[in-house]
């Protein structure tokens, strides 16, 4: 279904040299007692060198699983990659053995997770845990390892790192813990940093600090970043490009400025409408579709004010290019034979009365 | 900086240990006091017997009771009796067993080795096997082995020990004739009736202990399996395990370093305290069915014969073991969990 939809093949080819990661038609499913969860259902995206791609969506949109699929971090079983490819620097990671993947995990592709409270092992000191990462990804030995650990902790803004080597995670604040996690992520000098809601669990002031820190280290280490979030406010601050996901599908993708200026997908528009201090996405009425039994047609149909007969048939509408090369929208109204005018009132004013 | 001073760490750690020790003392005292109160309310079988015969022979039952009490030193204020009771217990004078015609402590001392003969192996086997299977299950969740282990665990929990014991006896003792049906204490003793090392580990003795061990183990292994599975699963799914995976740690090191070590903390708790409980409760029926003259049988007979002192004696032993076990648990907790113990360095 999506073969005809990928943005112009020629353009993709011309940009190929600076594409670091290319996820193609990714399908991830979880086999549970209740049935098969269609967590990620044919998602494609690229990450170019040095850029920040934000993946935005509600919980259950598949954004986290898409990211964890890159280095297969979720438990398997129950989770399986049932289709697609994940090409990183010329290698298809989906066909790599777990052993091969270990060469990428933490080394070339690092992760920072949402909940710093749980991200560190409670029974080991932070010095020990950063050291583990250093030992795994460098050839340093003896006191050089320790020096490196101290350097890393210093780089992420832990004051007097030497005195904190022996601290246990419970002795640190949430923000400090997240800094430690970032220090571990930097240990392998990764090319790609995947930050999965790294600031969601933190206080607003701390959020800002951690965002600044991430921006900082990205620049200093010249990394690409995938930033997963449900907070469009954060997106505006850090993203180069944005991927909007809903119920395991990509709804819209665009350059961050264009997306904020002129969202073309009803869902993106709804997200933006809920933005000013309204506590995220609760403003959009309705629920995510059943992940066990995704409905036919557009996943957003049930909550979409511009829904038509056409929307609830067949598959998710293809990602139609709109305007610039980078901009695609998965909505029937943007089909070559569709009428974007149908969305006129919607992408401007949807949810206005809720927010 | 949040790093506590070393002396503060020491104070915290020792404070914790001392408070645990004090609690063990308080718990013991509470149990002894409750026991004393219960004893006060329990009709004494011997006195009742005395009064009955006095009445039969035309004497005054009340007076006979008085005389008997004076003879036994059972007079004085309640407080005096209470303090004497406490000091007796502490000094190891646990009273006289009428049914065994020997001091309670002596009766206990003869019974305990028999309980240990099957209790200790069962404890070791169920711990090692239970935890291993439980952890394996957790690491291979939803695998065929995991389902098999779960099924086995539920069978172990739901089959009543005494019924299982009888079935095993009938099958292996009567039908197959592999093990003796009657428990023979003689094979473990010398001519004088004392246990000998050679006797305890003799083939004949080991053979008659197999079924009790099996029965007790199936009962206790199941809960251990379920518990260690649940415990390990909690860590298998923990965020920090994902962090470790994302860091590139090998699966083996994830299991050893990031799952087993933190999971060992709550497991240490289960091990000493609850397991001892399971084994002592289980031992009652197992001993009675198999005819093992251990603590369970002793307690059972003491009840049947209304031998109050002995009943309490047989209850004290597991109670104190539980208290000591709990203490050991708390101490191991302090050792294993940095969130309790302070002052470790990297
Ligand atoms: S395809 Fe239909 S339901 Fe889906 S977003 Fe477009 S108009 Fe709404």
XYZ file of C-alpha atoms in Angstrom, chain A residues 33 68 72-75 77-78 98 102 105-107 109 111 113 115 118-125 127-133 136-137 146 163-168 170-173 181 184, chain B residues 1-4 138-143 147 233 235-251 253 256-259 261-262 265 336-342 344-346:
94
model
C -2.983 -13.808 25.838
C 12.794 0.255 20.579
C 15.149 -4.592 19.374
C 15.008 -3.542 22.982
C 11.554 -4.865 23.762
C 11.201 -8.386 25.116
C 8.429 -12.873 23.054
C 5.969 -11.225 23.257
C 21.339 -10.402 18.930
C 25.142 -5.669 20.751
C 23.433 -0.994 21.325
C 24.985 1.670 23.477
C 27.871 1.890 21.093
C 22.887 3.822 19.009
C 18.959 5.260 24.468
C 14.387 6.529 28.679
C 11.622 7.345 33.772
C 13.685 3.293 37.282
C 16.372 3.578 34.651
C 19.220 2.949 37.051
C 19.741 -0.297 38.898
C 19.022 0.451 42.565
C 21.662 -1.856 43.962
C 24.694 -0.468 42.155
C 26.427 2.860 42.566
C 29.980 5.049 39.288
C 29.622 1.335 38.789
C 26.843 1.730 36.207
C 28.585 4.352 34.114
C 31.757 2.301 34.355
C 29.898 -0.690 32.943
C 29.069 1.321 29.834
C 31.678 -2.173 27.204
C 32.401 0.468 24.614
C 37.630 5.790 36.186
C 32.490 12.608 45.138
C 29.401 11.077 43.573
C 30.913 7.912 42.155
C 29.837 6.014 45.247
C 26.293 7.346 45.324
C 23.416 4.988 44.883
C 18.218 6.627 45.467
C 20.540 9.300 46.783
C 20.125 11.410 43.633
C 17.264 13.553 42.424
C 21.623 7.981 32.218
C 25.970 6.268 30.171
C 26.469 17.045 48.022
C 24.201 14.293 49.232
C 26.849 11.767 50.207
C 26.317 11.147 53.919
C 10.750 -15.724 34.428
C 13.535 -15.469 31.894
C 11.663 -17.686 29.463
C 8.223 -16.375 30.108
C 5.450 -17.926 28.000
C 7.754 -20.743 26.897
C 3.843 -23.291 31.365
C 9.711 -10.998 36.346
C 13.053 -7.164 37.394
C 13.035 -8.689 33.941
C 10.572 -5.984 33.006
C 12.251 -3.265 35.035
C 13.339 -0.115 33.289
C 16.916 -0.542 34.404
C 17.091 -3.896 32.671
C 16.057 -2.165 29.482
C 18.708 0.453 30.174
C 21.272 -2.299 30.525
C 20.109 -3.863 27.277
C 20.278 -0.526 25.506
C 23.745 -0.121 26.940
C 24.848 -3.277 25.159
C 25.202 -5.556 28.191
C 25.148 -9.230 27.243
C 22.099 -11.312 28.130
C 25.375 -10.354 32.438
C 23.448 -12.207 36.631
C 24.146 -8.603 37.390
C 20.963 -6.714 36.716
C 18.228 -9.205 37.557
C 21.306 -9.304 42.334
C 18.337 -7.007 42.965
C 16.958 -9.069 48.164
C 22.081 -6.676 50.376
C 20.070 -3.541 49.816
C 21.940 -0.260 49.585
C 18.722 1.582 50.199
C 18.876 0.296 53.753
C 22.556 -0.086 54.385
C 24.629 3.010 54.000
C 29.238 0.942 51.098
C 31.521 2.408 48.552
C 31.893 1.617 44.939
